Tab-separated table of C-alpha atoms in Angstrom:
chain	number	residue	atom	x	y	z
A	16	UNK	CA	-134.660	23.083	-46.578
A	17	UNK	CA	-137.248	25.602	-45.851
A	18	UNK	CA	-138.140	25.595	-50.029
A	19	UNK	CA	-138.606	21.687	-49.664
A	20	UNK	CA	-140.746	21.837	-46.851
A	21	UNK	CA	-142.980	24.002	-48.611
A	22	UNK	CA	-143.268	21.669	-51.487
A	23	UNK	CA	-144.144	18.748	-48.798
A	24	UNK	CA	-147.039	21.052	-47.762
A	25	UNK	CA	-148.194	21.491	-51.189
A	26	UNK	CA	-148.124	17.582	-51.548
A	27	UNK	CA	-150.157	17.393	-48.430
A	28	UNK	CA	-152.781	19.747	-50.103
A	29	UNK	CA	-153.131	17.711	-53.290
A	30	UNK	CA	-153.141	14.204	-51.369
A	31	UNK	CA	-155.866	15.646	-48.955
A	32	UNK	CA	-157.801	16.642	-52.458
A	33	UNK	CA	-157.287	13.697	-54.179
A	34	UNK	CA	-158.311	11.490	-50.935
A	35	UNK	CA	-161.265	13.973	-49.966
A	36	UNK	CA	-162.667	14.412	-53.342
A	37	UNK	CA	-164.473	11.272	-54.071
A	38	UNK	CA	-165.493	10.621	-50.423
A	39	UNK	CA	-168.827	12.055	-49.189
A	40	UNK	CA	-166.689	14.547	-46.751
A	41	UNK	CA	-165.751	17.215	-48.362
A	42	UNK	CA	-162.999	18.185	-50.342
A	43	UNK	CA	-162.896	21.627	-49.922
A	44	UNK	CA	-163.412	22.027	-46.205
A	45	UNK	CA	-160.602	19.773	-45.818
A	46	UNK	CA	-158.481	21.773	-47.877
A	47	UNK	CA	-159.473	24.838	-45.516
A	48	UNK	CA	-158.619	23.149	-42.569
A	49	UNK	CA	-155.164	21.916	-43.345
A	50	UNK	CA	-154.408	25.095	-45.419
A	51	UNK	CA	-155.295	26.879	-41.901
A	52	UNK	CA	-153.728	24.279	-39.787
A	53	UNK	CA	-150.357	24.709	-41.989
A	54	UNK	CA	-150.772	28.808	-41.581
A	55	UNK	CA	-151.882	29.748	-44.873
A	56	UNK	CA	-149.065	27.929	-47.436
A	57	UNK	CA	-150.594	29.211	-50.327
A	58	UNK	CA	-151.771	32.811	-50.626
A	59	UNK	CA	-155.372	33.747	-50.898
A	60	UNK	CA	-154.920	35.175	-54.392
A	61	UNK	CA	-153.431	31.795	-55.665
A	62	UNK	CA	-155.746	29.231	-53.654
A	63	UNK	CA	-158.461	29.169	-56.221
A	64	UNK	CA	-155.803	28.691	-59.186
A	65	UNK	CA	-154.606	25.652	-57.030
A	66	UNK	CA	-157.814	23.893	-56.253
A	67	UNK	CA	-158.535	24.156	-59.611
A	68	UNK	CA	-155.477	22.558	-60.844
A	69	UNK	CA	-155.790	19.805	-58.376
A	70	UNK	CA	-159.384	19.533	-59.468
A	71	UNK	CA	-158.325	19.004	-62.813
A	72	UNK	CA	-156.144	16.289	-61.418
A	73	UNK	CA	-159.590	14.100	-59.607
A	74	UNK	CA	-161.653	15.025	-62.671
A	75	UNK	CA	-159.011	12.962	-65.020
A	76	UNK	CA	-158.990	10.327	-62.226
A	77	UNK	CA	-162.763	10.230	-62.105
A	78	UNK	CA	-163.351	9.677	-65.831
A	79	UNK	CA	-160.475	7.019	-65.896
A	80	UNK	CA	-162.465	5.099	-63.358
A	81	UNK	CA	-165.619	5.660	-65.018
A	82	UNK	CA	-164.076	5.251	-68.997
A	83	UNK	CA	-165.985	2.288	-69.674
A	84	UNK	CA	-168.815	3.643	-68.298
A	85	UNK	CA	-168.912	6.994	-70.289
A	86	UNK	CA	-167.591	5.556	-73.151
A	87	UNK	CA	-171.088	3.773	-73.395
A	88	UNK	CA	-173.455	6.983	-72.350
A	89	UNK	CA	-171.209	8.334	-76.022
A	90	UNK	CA	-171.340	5.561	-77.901
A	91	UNK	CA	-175.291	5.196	-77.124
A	92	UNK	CA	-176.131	9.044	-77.778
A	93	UNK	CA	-174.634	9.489	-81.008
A	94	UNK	CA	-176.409	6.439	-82.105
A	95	UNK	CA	-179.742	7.307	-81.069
A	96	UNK	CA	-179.003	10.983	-82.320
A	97	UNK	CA	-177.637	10.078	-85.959
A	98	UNK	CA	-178.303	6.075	-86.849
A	99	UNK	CA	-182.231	6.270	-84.847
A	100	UNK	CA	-181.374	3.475	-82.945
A	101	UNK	CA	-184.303	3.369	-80.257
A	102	UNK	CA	-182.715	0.626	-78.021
A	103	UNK	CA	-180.342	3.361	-76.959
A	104	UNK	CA	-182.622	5.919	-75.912
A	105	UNK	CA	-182.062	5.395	-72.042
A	106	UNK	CA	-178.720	6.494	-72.057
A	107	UNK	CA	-179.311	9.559	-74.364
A	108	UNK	CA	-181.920	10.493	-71.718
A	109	UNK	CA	-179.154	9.660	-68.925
A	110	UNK	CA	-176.929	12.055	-70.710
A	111	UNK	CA	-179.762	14.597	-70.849
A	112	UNK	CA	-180.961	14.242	-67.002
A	113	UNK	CA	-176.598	14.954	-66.324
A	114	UNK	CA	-176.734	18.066	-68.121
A	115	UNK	CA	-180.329	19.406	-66.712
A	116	UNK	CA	-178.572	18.476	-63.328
A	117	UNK	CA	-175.460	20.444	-63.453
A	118	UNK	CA	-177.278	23.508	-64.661
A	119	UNK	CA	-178.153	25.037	-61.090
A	120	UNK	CA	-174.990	24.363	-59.800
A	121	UNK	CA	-173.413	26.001	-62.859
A	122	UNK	CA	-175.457	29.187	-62.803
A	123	UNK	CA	-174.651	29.765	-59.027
A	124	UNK	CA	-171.004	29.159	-59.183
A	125	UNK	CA	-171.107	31.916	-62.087
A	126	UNK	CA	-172.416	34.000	-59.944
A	127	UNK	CA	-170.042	33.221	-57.205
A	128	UNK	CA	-167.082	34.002	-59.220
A	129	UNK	CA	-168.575	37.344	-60.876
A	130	UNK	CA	-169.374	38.597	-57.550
A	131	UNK	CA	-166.463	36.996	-55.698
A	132	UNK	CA	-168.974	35.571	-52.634
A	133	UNK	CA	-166.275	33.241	-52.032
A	134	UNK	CA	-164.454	35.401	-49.902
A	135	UNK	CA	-167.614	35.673	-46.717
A	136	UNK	CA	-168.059	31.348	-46.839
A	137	UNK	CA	-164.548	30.186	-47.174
A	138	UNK	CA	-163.162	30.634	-43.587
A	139	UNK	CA	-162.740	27.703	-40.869
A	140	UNK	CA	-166.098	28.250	-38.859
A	141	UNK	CA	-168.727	28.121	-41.770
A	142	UNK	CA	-166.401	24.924	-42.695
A	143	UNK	CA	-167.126	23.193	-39.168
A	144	UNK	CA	-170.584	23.885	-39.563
A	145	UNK	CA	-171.177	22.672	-42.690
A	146	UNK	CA	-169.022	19.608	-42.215
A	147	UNK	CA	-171.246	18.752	-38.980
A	148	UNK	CA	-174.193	18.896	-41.500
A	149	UNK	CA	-172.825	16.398	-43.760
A	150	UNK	CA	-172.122	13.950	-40.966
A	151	UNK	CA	-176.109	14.423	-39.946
A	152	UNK	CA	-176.657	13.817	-43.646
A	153	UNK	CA	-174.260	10.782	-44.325
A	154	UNK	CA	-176.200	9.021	-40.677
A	155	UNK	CA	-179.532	10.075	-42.777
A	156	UNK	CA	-178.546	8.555	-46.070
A	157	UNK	CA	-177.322	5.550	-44.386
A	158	UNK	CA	-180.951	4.795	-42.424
A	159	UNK	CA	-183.203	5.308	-45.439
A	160	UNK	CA	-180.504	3.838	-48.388
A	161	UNK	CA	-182.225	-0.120	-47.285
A	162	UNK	CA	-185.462	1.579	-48.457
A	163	UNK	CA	-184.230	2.648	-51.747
A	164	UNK	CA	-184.104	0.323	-54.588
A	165	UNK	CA	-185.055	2.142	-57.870
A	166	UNK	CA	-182.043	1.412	-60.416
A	167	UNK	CA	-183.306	4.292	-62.782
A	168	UNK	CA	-182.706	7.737	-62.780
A	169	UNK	CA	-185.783	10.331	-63.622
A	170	UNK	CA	-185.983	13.689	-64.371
A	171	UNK	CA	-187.239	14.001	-60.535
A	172	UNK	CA	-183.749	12.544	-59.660
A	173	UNK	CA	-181.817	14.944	-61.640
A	174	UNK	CA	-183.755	18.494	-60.786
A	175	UNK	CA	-183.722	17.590	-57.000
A	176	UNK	CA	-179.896	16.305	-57.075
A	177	UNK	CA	-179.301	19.150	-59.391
A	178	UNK	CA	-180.719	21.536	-57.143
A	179	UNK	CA	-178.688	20.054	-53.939
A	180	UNK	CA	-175.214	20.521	-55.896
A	181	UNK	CA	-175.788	23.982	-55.481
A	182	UNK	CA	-175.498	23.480	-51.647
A	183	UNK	CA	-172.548	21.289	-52.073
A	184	UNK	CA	-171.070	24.539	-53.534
A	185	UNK	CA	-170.555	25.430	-49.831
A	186	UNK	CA	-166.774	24.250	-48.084
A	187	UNK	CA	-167.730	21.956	-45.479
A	188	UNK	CA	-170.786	20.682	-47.300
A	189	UNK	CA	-169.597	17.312	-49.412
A	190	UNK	CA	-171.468	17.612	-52.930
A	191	UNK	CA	-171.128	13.642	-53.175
A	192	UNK	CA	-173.099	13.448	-49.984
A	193	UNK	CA	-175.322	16.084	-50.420
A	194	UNK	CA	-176.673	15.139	-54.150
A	195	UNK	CA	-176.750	11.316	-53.334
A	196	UNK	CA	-179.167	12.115	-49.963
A	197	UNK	CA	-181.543	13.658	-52.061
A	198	UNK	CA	-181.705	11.067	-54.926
A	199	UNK	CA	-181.441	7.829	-52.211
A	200	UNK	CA	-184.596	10.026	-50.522
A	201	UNK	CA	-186.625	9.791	-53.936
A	202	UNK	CA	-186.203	6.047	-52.957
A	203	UNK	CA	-183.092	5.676	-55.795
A	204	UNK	CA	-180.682	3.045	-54.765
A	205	UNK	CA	-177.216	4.105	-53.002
A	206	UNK	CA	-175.335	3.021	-55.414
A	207	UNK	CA	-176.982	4.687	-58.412
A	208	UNK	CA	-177.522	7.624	-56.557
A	209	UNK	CA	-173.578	7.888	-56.256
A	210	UNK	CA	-172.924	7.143	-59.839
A	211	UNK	CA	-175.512	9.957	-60.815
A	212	UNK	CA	-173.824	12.033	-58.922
A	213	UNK	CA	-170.430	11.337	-59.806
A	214	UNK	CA	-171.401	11.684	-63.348
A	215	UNK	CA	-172.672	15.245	-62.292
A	216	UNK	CA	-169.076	15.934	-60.995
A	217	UNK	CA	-168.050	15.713	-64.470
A	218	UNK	CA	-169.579	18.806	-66.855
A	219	UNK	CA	-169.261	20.911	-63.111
A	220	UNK	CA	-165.773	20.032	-62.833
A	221	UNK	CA	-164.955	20.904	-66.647
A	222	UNK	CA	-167.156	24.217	-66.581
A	223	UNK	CA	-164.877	25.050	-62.966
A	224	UNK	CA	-161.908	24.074	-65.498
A	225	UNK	CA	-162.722	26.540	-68.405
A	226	UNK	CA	-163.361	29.678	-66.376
A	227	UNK	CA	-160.728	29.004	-63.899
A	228	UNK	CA	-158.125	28.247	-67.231
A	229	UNK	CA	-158.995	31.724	-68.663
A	230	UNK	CA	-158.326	33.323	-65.527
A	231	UNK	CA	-154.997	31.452	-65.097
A	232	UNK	CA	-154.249	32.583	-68.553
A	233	UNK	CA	-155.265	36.161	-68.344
A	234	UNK	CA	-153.490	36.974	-64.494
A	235	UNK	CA	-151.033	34.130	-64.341
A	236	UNK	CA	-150.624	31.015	-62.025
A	237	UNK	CA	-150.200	33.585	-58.711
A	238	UNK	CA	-147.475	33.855	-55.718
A	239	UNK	CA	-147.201	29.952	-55.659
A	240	UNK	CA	-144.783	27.294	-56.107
A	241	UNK	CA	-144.817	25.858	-59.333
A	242	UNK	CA	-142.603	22.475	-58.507
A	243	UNK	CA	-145.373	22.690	-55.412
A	244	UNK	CA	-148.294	22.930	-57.977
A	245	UNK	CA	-146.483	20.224	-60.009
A	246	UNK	CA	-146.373	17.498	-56.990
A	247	UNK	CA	-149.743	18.481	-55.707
A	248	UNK	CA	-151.205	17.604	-58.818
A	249	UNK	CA	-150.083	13.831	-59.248
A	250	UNK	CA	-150.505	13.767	-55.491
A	251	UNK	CA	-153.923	14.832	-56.130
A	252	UNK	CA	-154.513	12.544	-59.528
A	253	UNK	CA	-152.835	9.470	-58.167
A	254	UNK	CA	-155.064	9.564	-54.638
A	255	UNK	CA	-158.284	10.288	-56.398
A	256	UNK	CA	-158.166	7.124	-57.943
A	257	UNK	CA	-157.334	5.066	-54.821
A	258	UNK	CA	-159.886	6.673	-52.994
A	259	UNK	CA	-162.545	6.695	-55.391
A	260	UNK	CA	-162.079	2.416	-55.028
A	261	UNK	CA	-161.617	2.057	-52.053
A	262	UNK	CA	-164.650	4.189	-51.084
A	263	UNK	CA	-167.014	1.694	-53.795
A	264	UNK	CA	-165.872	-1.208	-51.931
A	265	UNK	CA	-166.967	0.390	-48.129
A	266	UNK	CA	-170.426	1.251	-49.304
A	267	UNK	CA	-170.767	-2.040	-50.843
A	268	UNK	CA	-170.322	-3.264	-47.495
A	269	UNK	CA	-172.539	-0.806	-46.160
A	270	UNK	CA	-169.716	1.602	-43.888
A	271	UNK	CA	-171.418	4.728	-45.464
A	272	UNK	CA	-172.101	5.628	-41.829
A	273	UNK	CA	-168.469	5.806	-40.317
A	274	UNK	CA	-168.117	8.819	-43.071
A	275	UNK	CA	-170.395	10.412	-41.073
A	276	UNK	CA	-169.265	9.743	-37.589
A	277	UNK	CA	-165.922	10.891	-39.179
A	278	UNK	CA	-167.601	15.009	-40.170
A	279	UNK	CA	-169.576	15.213	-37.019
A	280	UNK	CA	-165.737	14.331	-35.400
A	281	UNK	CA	-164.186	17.073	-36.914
A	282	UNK	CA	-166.836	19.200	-37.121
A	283	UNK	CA	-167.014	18.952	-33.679
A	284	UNK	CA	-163.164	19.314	-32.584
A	285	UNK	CA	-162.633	22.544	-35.216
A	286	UNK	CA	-165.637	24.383	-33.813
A	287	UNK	CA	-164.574	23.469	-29.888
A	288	UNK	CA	-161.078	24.953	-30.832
A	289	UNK	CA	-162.382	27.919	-32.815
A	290	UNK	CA	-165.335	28.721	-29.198
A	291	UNK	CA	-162.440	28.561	-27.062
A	292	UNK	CA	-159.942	30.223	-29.502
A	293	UNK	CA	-157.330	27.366	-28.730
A	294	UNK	CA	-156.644	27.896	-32.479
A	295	UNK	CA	-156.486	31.532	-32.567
A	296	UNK	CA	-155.240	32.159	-35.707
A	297	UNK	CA	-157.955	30.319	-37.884
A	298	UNK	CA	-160.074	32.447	-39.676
């Protein structure tokens, strides 16, 4: 029995990934929180080998919902690359501005990993804080987003949303929310803003995916449970894609701000606890 609850709580981790990771509210503090709240199921020394195998399980989900999508941005390059077909030149430049874009996020989460910095931000108090700071940001991107109408992405966009996916780098802080404040503030429409940044997701997901495989193939999976790992990872895929629809229809109809009310509400409740050590046991 005990064995099967485990698995349940392994479950719970990959639905909370999969539900978390498209929303602007942060997949990775929410992990720390119910990780905590569930006394550390998964050891330190395998929790970064998990997250990246549910990971792995929202990026597939994300580029199923965006196949179409992507599918063109390929199609489009390798024309304009190899046949000179000028017509396609804005999505080879879209391509480009994605790659320039995941570059600072890239070099920081190298050095992240090579230093292991991980270990002094990934604890329950820096994730209340930063979750509070998305919820200011998801009320600010909310206000200004009737201001923004610019379709078009510039190289502006992608260096300024580039260099705000390296604070979405921090638990607590959503990188969805983060990235798509600073392009909506350049006055680029919500809705491009989030496709932008979804499409930076990508390459930073699949560099995550490379250096995390290597290290799961060089030191093994860790002190987990691999039927856990197993159901955590369709829970993860399968609510990844729910989310990621249901969240396209709520900002259509403009409920971007009840994400935020949502952070600064458990923001608020985990750092209350943690002050008056009600929840002693959270680091």
């Amino acid at each position: 029995m005990s064995e099967i609850i485990e698995i349940l709580k392994y479950i719970a981790l990959g639905l909370i990934q999969g539900l978390t990771e498209p929303l602007p509210i942060s997949s990775s503090g929410h992990m720390i929180i119910l990780d905590a709240l569930f006394g550390e199921v998964i050891a330190k020394d395998a929790m970064n080998n998990f997250q990246i195998i549910v990971n792995f399980a929202s990026l597939l989900a994300i580029i199923y919902y965006y196949r179409k999508f992507l599918l063109e941005l390929v199609k489009d390059s390798f024309l304009y690359i190899f046949k000179k077909e000028l017509n396609k030149k804005n999505n080879f430049i879209y391509v480009l501005y994605v790659i320039i874009a995941t570059i600072p996020a890239g070099i920081v989460g190298i050095i992240i990993k090579l230093f292991d910095l991980d270990k002094y931000i990934s604890n329950i108090t820096v994730t209340g804080i930063c979750l509070f700071v998305t919820g200011l940001l998801l009320l600010y991107i909310h206000n200004i987003s009737k201001y923004a109408n610019r379709e078009e992405v510039t190289l502006k966009d992608s260096l300024t949303m580039g260099c705000a996916q390296v604070i979405g780098l921090l638990p607590g802080i959503s990188r969805s929310g983060v990235t798509t404040s600073f392009g909506v503030n350049n006055k680029l429409s919500l809705m491009s803003a989030l496709r932008f940044s979804f499409m930076m997701y990508i390459p930073a997901s699949l560099g995550a995916l490379v250096i995390g495989g290597y290290d799961i193939l060089k030191t093994g999976i860790g002190s987990g449970n691999i039927i856990g790992y197993i159901g955590a990872f369709f829970a993860s895929l399968f609510a990844t894609y729910i989310a990621i629809n249901l969240f396209f229809n709520l900002v259509k109809n403009k409920n971007l701000k009840y994400f935020g009310y949502y952070c600064l509400s458990v923001a608020t409740i985990i750092l209350v606890l943690k002050i008056f050590e009600v929840l002693w046991w959270l680091e």
